[in-house]
Amino acid sequence: KEIKIKQAPTRWGPVDLRMQASQLKKNVIAHVGLSKMGAPAEIHVKFRLPTEYALDSVSVNGQPASFSGLHGDVVAIQTRSARNFEIVAQFKQPA
């Protein structure tokens, strides 16, 4: 199932978010689109999975990234001069 939010109003301008999980590929892919480059300077994307799954690895625009936050399920992204981001989180089912 896909979750999609278009043109969400924020103080930095409209933001688009699309997120979809694939149990077959064991990943969740999020696409974030900002209206302005580098604004805001940092975005956070939170991946909440059912308790029987654990986040394993993540990449942002094809580059390795890491999880942070209290539950280790947040990806903090420095936006720099980009407007569009693809965040791919791999998950596993604990043994």
mmCIF file of N, CA and C in Angstrom:
data_model
loop_
_atom_site.group_PDB
_atom_site.id
_atom_site.type_symbol
_atom_site.label_atom_id
_atom_site.label_comp_id
_atom_site.label_asym_id
_atom_site.label_seq_id
_atom_site.Cartn_x
_atom_site.Cartn_y
_atom_site.Cartn_z
ATOM 1 N N LYS A 1 0.827 -1.174 0.000
ATOM 2 C CA LYS A 1 0.000 0.000 0.000
ATOM 3 C C LYS A 1 0.876 1.245 0.000
ATOM 4 N N GLU A 2 0.451 2.243 -0.730
ATOM 5 C CA GLU A 2 1.219 3.479 -0.823
ATOM 6 C C GLU A 2 0.566 4.573 0.023
ATOM 7 N N ILE A 3 1.421 5.349 0.685
ATOM 8 C CA ILE A 3 0.983 6.528 1.420
ATOM 9 C C ILE A 3 1.471 7.726 0.619
ATOM 10 N N LYS A 4 0.587 8.676 0.356
ATOM 11 C CA LYS A 4 0.966 9.813 -0.471
ATOM 12 C C LYS A 4 0.367 11.103 0.090
ATOM 13 N N ILE A 5 1.227 12.109 0.224
ATOM 14 C CA ILE A 5 0.796 13.440 0.639
ATOM 15 C C ILE A 5 1.348 14.411 -0.390
ATOM 16 N N LYS A 6 0.484 15.200 -0.987
ATOM 17 C CA LYS A 6 0.922 16.167 -2.006
ATOM 18 C C LYS A 6 0.715 17.591 -1.505
ATOM 19 N N GLN A 7 1.740 18.389 -1.716
ATOM 20 C CA GLN A 7 1.665 19.827 -1.439
ATOM 21 C C GLN A 7 1.265 20.137 0.011
ATOM 22 N N ALA A 8 1.823 19.380 0.954
ATOM 23 C CA ALA A 8 1.556 19.661 2.369
ATOM 24 C C ALA A 8 2.137 21.035 2.706
ATOM 25 N N PRO A 9 1.339 21.932 3.263
ATOM 26 C CA PRO A 9 1.857 23.268 3.570
ATOM 27 C C PRO A 9 2.818 23.235 4.762
ATOM 28 N N THR A 10 3.986 23.827 4.583
ATOM 29 C CA THR A 10 4.962 23.957 5.671
ATOM 30 C C THR A 10 5.497 25.386 5.644
ATOM 31 N N ARG A 11 6.252 25.756 6.648
ATOM 32 C CA ARG A 11 6.825 27.114 6.675
ATOM 33 C C ARG A 11 7.875 27.310 5.587
ATOM 34 N N TRP A 12 8.363 26.199 4.970
ATOM 35 C CA TRP A 12 9.361 26.292 3.902
ATOM 36 C C TRP A 12 8.730 26.161 2.521
ATOM 37 N N GLY A 13 7.424 26.056 2.474
ATOM 38 C CA GLY A 13 6.724 25.867 1.212
ATOM 39 C C GLY A 13 6.146 24.461 1.135
ATOM 40 N N PRO A 14 5.393 24.159 0.087
ATOM 41 C CA PRO A 14 4.745 22.854 -0.046
ATOM 42 C C PRO A 14 5.757 21.712 -0.129
ATOM 43 N N VAL A 15 5.399 20.572 0.480
ATOM 44 C CA VAL A 15 6.242 19.380 0.493
ATOM 45 C C VAL A 15 5.411 18.185 0.035
ATOM 46 N N ASP A 16 6.029 17.340 -0.791
ATOM 47 C CA ASP A 16 5.401 16.090 -1.224
ATOM 48 C C ASP A 16 6.091 14.925 -0.517
ATOM 49 N N LEU A 17 5.312 13.915 -0.148
ATOM 50 C CA LEU A 17 5.846 12.692 0.464
ATOM 51 C C LEU A 17 5.100 11.501 -0.121
ATOM 52 N N ARG A 18 5.862 10.508 -0.530
ATOM 53 C CA ARG A 18 5.291 9.255 -1.000
ATOM 54 C C ARG A 18 6.086 8.131 -0.344
ATOM 55 N N MET A 19 5.395 7.147 0.210
ATOM 56 C CA MET A 19 6.068 6.066 0.921
ATOM 57 C C MET A 19 5.371 4.754 0.604
ATOM 58 N N GLN A 20 6.175 3.714 0.306
ATOM 59 C CA GLN A 20 5.597 2.412 0.002
ATOM 60 C C GLN A 20 6.522 1.306 0.503
ATOM 61 N N ALA A 21 5.908 0.287 1.107
ATOM 62 C CA ALA A 21 6.656 -0.865 1.615
ATOM 63 C C ALA A 21 6.475 -2.043 0.675
ATOM 64 N N SER A 22 7.524 -2.868 0.579
ATOM 65 C CA SER A 22 7.462 -4.107 -0.180
ATOM 66 C C SER A 22 7.946 -5.233 0.722
ATOM 67 N N GLN A 23 7.029 -6.113 1.085
ATOM 68 C CA GLN A 23 7.419 -7.236 1.931
ATOM 69 C C GLN A 23 8.296 -8.210 1.145
ATOM 70 N N LEU A 24 8.054 -8.320 -0.157
ATOM 71 C CA LEU A 24 8.843 -9.200 -1.017
ATOM 72 C C LEU A 24 10.306 -8.740 -1.082
ATOM 73 N N LYS A 25 10.518 -7.428 -1.272
ATOM 74 C CA LYS A 25 11.871 -6.873 -1.357
ATOM 75 C C LYS A 25 12.439 -6.523 0.015
ATOM 76 N N LYS A 26 11.599 -6.598 1.039
ATOM 77 C CA LYS A 26 11.977 -6.253 2.407
ATOM 78 C C LYS A 26 12.541 -4.832 2.494
ATOM 79 N N ASN A 27 11.769 -3.879 1.924
ATOM 80 C CA ASN A 27 12.190 -2.494 2.021
ATOM 81 C C ASN A 27 10.992 -1.564 2.083
ATOM 82 N N VAL A 28 11.280 -0.349 2.508
ATOM 83 C CA VAL A 28 10.318 0.748 2.479
ATOM 84 C C VAL A 28 11.012 1.864 1.727
ATOM 85 N N ILE A 29 10.357 2.391 0.693
ATOM 86 C CA ILE A 29 10.934 3.466 -0.101
ATOM 87 C C ILE A 29 10.106 4.730 0.119
ATOM 88 N N ALA A 30 10.801 5.795 0.482
ATOM 89 C CA ALA A 30 10.153 7.092 0.677
ATOM 90 C C ALA A 30 10.723 8.075 -0.331
ATOM 91 N N HIS A 31 9.850 8.867 -0.916
ATOM 92 C CA HIS A 31 10.258 9.961 -1.801
ATOM 93 C C HIS A 31 9.774 11.262 -1.166
ATOM 94 N N VAL A 32 10.696 12.198 -1.000
ATOM 95 C CA VAL A 32 10.359 13.504 -0.440
ATOM 96 C C VAL A 32 10.728 14.561 -1.475
ATOM 97 N N GLY A 33 9.788 15.449 -1.750
ATOM 98 C CA GLY A 33 10.031 16.549 -2.676
ATOM 99 C C GLY A 33 9.802 17.881 -1.990
ATOM 100 N N LEU A 34 10.848 18.699 -1.960
ATOM 101 C CA LEU A 34 10.761 20.030 -1.355
ATOM 102 C C LEU A 34 10.481 21.062 -2.436
ATOM 103 N N SER A 35 9.886 22.171 -2.074
ATOM 104 C CA SER A 35 9.594 23.210 -3.061
ATOM 105 C C SER A 35 10.800 24.098 -3.345
ATOM 106 N N LYS A 36 11.748 24.163 -2.396
ATOM 107 C CA LYS A 36 12.949 24.987 -2.572
ATOM 108 C C LYS A 36 14.184 24.166 -2.230
ATOM 109 N N MET A 37 15.268 24.398 -2.964
ATOM 110 C CA MET A 37 16.525 23.724 -2.659
ATOM 111 C C MET A 37 17.056 24.202 -1.313
ATOM 112 N N GLY A 38 17.475 23.258 -0.483
ATOM 113 C CA GLY A 38 18.118 23.598 0.775
ATOM 114 C C GLY A 38 17.226 24.197 1.846
ATOM 115 N N ALA A 39 15.923 24.133 1.649
ATOM 116 C CA ALA A 39 15.022 24.692 2.658
ATOM 117 C C ALA A 39 13.930 23.673 2.972
ATOM 118 N N PRO A 40 13.923 23.139 4.159
ATOM 119 C CA PRO A 40 14.792 23.434 5.302
ATOM 120 C C PRO A 40 16.181 22.813 5.123
ATOM 121 N N ALA A 41 17.103 23.151 6.002
ATOM 122 C CA ALA A 41 18.467 22.642 5.903
ATOM 123 C C ALA A 41 18.544 21.147 6.206
ATOM 124 N N GLU A 42 17.596 20.634 7.004
ATOM 125 C CA GLU A 42 17.603 19.219 7.383
ATOM 126 C C GLU A 42 16.164 18.718 7.465
ATOM 127 N N ILE A 43 15.945 17.512 6.956
ATOM 128 C CA ILE A 43 14.640 16.867 7.100
ATOM 129 C C ILE A 43 14.833 15.542 7.814
ATOM 130 N N HIS A 44 13.789 15.092 8.493
ATOM 131 C CA HIS A 44 13.809 13.810 9.194
ATOM 132 C C HIS A 44 12.683 12.944 8.645
ATOM 133 N N VAL A 45 13.025 11.717 8.292
ATOM 134 C CA VAL A 45 12.028 10.759 7.820
ATOM 135 C C VAL A 45 12.020 9.601 8.806
ATOM 136 N N LYS A 46 10.850 9.302 9.339
ATOM 137 C CA LYS A 46 10.706 8.249 10.352
ATOM 138 C C LYS A 46 10.083 7.017 9.707
ATOM 139 N N PHE A 47 10.684 5.864 9.947
ATOM 140 C CA PHE A 47 10.187 4.584 9.439
ATOM 141 C C PHE A 47 9.649 3.774 10.611
ATOM 142 N N ARG A 48 8.324 3.654 10.673
ATOM 143 C CA ARG A 48 7.690 2.872 11.749
ATOM 144 C C ARG A 48 7.224 1.560 11.154
ATOM 145 N N LEU A 49 7.766 0.488 11.669
ATOM 146 C CA LEU A 49 7.427 -0.853 11.186
ATOM 147 C C LEU A 49 6.713 -1.625 12.285
ATOM 148 N N PRO A 50 5.965 -2.663 11.895
ATOM 149 C CA PRO A 50 5.404 -3.554 12.917
ATOM 150 C C PRO A 50 6.533 -4.116 13.787
ATOM 151 N N THR A 51 6.221 -4.441 15.023
ATOM 152 C CA THR A 51 7.257 -4.862 15.977
ATOM 153 C C THR A 51 7.999 -6.128 15.563
ATOM 154 N N GLU A 52 7.418 -6.950 14.685
ATOM 155 C CA GLU A 52 8.112 -8.180 14.280
ATOM 156 C C GLU A 52 9.204 -7.934 13.236
ATOM 157 N N TYR A 53 9.395 -6.680 12.809
ATOM 158 C CA TYR A 53 10.437 -6.343 11.839
ATOM 159 C C TYR A 53 11.441 -5.395 12.463
ATOM 160 N N ALA A 54 12.678 -5.454 11.954
ATOM 161 C CA ALA A 54 13.742 -4.573 12.440
ATOM 162 C C ALA A 54 14.393 -3.887 11.246
ATOM 163 N N LEU A 55 14.649 -2.584 11.373
ATOM 164 C CA LEU A 55 15.343 -1.860 10.317
ATOM 165 C C LEU A 55 16.782 -2.343 10.242
ATOM 166 N N ASP A 56 17.286 -2.484 9.020
ATOM 167 C CA ASP A 56 18.611 -3.069 8.811
ATOM 168 C C ASP A 56 19.603 -2.061 8.242
ATOM 169 N N SER A 57 19.235 -1.386 7.147
ATOM 170 C CA SER A 57 20.132 -0.420 6.513
ATOM 171 C C SER A 57 19.291 0.622 5.781
ATOM 172 N N VAL A 58 19.954 1.727 5.418
ATOM 173 C CA VAL A 58 19.226 2.799 4.727
ATOM 174 C C VAL A 58 20.173 3.530 3.784
ATOM 175 N N SER A 59 19.608 4.030 2.687
ATOM 176 C CA SER A 59 20.371 4.877 1.768
ATOM 177 C C SER A 59 19.510 6.081 1.392
ATOM 178 N N VAL A 60 20.197 7.179 1.065
ATOM 179 C CA VAL A 60 19.537 8.401 0.616
ATOM 180 C C VAL A 60 20.128 8.753 -0.746
ATOM 181 N N ASN A 61 19.275 8.778 -1.749
ATOM 182 C CA ASN A 61 19.717 9.042 -3.129
ATOM 183 C C ASN A 61 20.894 8.151 -3.512
ATOM 184 N N GLY A 62 20.812 6.883 -3.109
ATOM 185 C CA GLY A 62 21.822 5.891 -3.478
ATOM 186 C C GLY A 62 23.066 5.874 -2.609
ATOM 187 N N GLN A 63 23.163 6.775 -1.644
ATOM 188 C CA GLN A 63 24.332 6.840 -0.764
ATOM 189 C C GLN A 63 23.986 6.273 0.610
ATOM 190 N N PRO A 64 24.900 5.484 1.199
ATOM 191 C CA PRO A 64 24.622 4.923 2.527
ATOM 192 C C PRO A 64 24.330 6.023 3.545
ATOM 193 N N ALA A 65 23.392 5.735 4.426
ATOM 194 C CA ALA A 65 23.022 6.668 5.491
ATOM 195 C C ALA A 65 22.866 5.863 6.772
ATOM 196 N N SER A 66 22.437 6.510 7.835
ATOM 197 C CA SER A 66 22.266 5.787 9.091
ATOM 198 C C SER A 66 20.983 6.224 9.780
ATOM 199 N N PHE A 67 20.525 5.359 10.670
ATOM 200 C CA PHE A 67 19.343 5.645 11.474
ATOM 201 C C PHE A 67 19.763 6.346 12.753
ATOM 202 N N SER A 68 18.872 7.180 13.258
ATOM 203 C CA SER A 68 19.107 7.861 14.527
ATOM 204 C C SER A 68 17.776 7.952 15.256
ATOM 205 N N GLY A 69 17.737 8.747 16.280
ATOM 206 C CA GLY A 69 16.500 8.918 17.037
ATOM 207 C C GLY A 69 16.398 7.944 18.189
ATOM 208 N N LEU A 70 15.461 8.202 19.050
ATOM 209 C CA LEU A 70 15.257 7.416 20.257
ATOM 210 C C LEU A 70 15.075 5.928 19.971
ATOM 211 N N HIS A 71 14.342 5.597 18.901
ATOM 212 C CA HIS A 71 14.060 4.201 18.565
ATOM 213 C C HIS A 71 14.882 3.704 17.382
ATOM 214 N N GLY A 72 15.845 4.501 16.926
ATOM 215 C CA GLY A 72 16.691 4.092 15.800
ATOM 216 C C GLY A 72 15.906 3.922 14.512
ATOM 217 N N ASP A 73 14.873 4.756 14.302
ATOM 218 C CA ASP A 73 14.028 4.609 13.123
ATOM 219 C C ASP A 73 13.873 5.909 12.328
ATOM 220 N N VAL A 74 14.777 6.859 12.568
ATOM 221 C CA VAL A 74 14.719 8.157 11.900
ATOM 222 C C VAL A 74 15.960 8.335 11.034
ATOM 223 N N VAL A 75 15.763 8.879 9.830
ATOM 224 C CA VAL A 75 16.877 9.236 8.962
ATOM 225 C C VAL A 75 16.901 10.761 8.882
ATOM 226 N N ALA A 76 18.011 11.358 9.312
ATOM 227 C CA ALA A 76 18.195 12.808 9.236
ATOM 228 C C ALA A 76 18.976 13.101 7.954
ATOM 229 N N ILE A 77 18.430 14.002 7.125
ATOM 230 C CA ILE A 77 19.014 14.271 5.810
ATOM 231 C C ILE A 77 19.356 15.749 5.702
ATOM 232 N N GLN A 78 20.613 16.034 5.409
ATOM 233 C CA GLN A 78 21.038 17.408 5.113
ATOM 234 C C GLN A 78 20.618 17.701 3.677
ATOM 235 N N THR A 79 19.771 18.705 3.471
ATOM 236 C CA THR A 79 19.206 18.931 2.134
ATOM 237 C C THR A 79 20.180 19.610 1.174
ATOM 238 N N ARG A 80 21.095 20.402 1.665
ATOM 239 C CA ARG A 80 22.072 21.128 0.850
ATOM 240 C C ARG A 80 21.392 21.769 -0.363
ATOM 241 N N SER A 81 21.806 21.404 -1.566
ATOM 242 C CA SER A 81 21.235 22.050 -2.757
ATOM 243 C C SER A 81 20.240 21.145 -3.485
ATOM 244 N N ALA A 82 19.735 20.125 -2.803
ATOM 245 C CA ALA A 82 18.797 19.189 -3.441
ATOM 246 C C ALA A 82 17.359 19.507 -3.057
ATOM 247 N N ARG A 83 16.438 19.079 -3.913
ATOM 248 C CA ARG A 83 15.006 19.235 -3.633
ATOM 249 C C ARG A 83 14.308 17.898 -3.504
ATOM 250 N N ASN A 84 14.847 16.856 -4.155
ATOM 251 C CA ASN A 84 14.194 15.550 -4.201
ATOM 252 C C ASN A 84 15.079 14.484 -3.569
ATOM 253 N N PHE A 85 14.437 13.633 -2.789
ATOM 254 C CA PHE A 85 15.174 12.617 -2.050
ATOM 255 C C PHE A 85 14.461 11.273 -2.154
ATOM 256 N N GLU A 86 15.245 10.229 -2.405
ATOM 257 C CA GLU A 86 14.723 8.861 -2.353
ATOM 258 C C GLU A 86 15.426 8.174 -1.188
ATOM 259 N N ILE A 87 14.662 7.748 -0.219
ATOM 260 C CA ILE A 87 15.204 7.093 0.966
ATOM 261 C C ILE A 87 14.731 5.648 0.940
ATOM 262 N N VAL A 88 15.695 4.715 0.929
ATOM 263 C CA VAL A 88 15.374 3.290 0.866
ATOM 264 C C VAL A 88 15.842 2.645 2.160
ATOM 265 N N ALA A 89 14.890 2.140 2.929
ATOM 266 C CA ALA A 89 15.195 1.461 4.196
ATOM 267 C C ALA A 89 14.958 -0.030 4.015
ATOM 268 N N GLN A 90 15.964 -0.827 4.291
ATOM 269 C CA GLN A 90 15.854 -2.284 4.246
ATOM 270 C C GLN A 90 15.473 -2.760 5.646
ATOM 271 N N PHE A 91 14.646 -3.793 5.714
ATOM 272 C CA PHE A 91 14.289 -4.351 7.005
ATOM 273 C C PHE A 91 14.440 -5.858 6.983
ATOM 274 N N LYS A 92 14.450 -6.443 8.172
ATOM 275 C CA LYS A 92 14.536 -7.903 8.302
ATOM 276 C C LYS A 92 13.579 -8.358 9.383
ATOM 277 N N GLN A 93 13.278 -9.615 9.322
ATOM 278 C CA GLN A 93 12.434 -10.212 10.355
ATOM 279 C C GLN A 93 13.368 -10.937 11.311
ATOM 280 N N PRO A 94 13.373 -10.533 12.574
ATOM 281 C CA PRO A 94 14.275 -11.171 13.538
ATOM 282 C C PRO A 94 14.042 -12.676 13.619
ATOM 283 N N ALA A 95 15.143 -13.396 13.853
ATOM 284 C CA ALA A 95 15.071 -14.871 13.923
ATOM 285 C C ALA A 95 14.427 -15.332 15.201
#
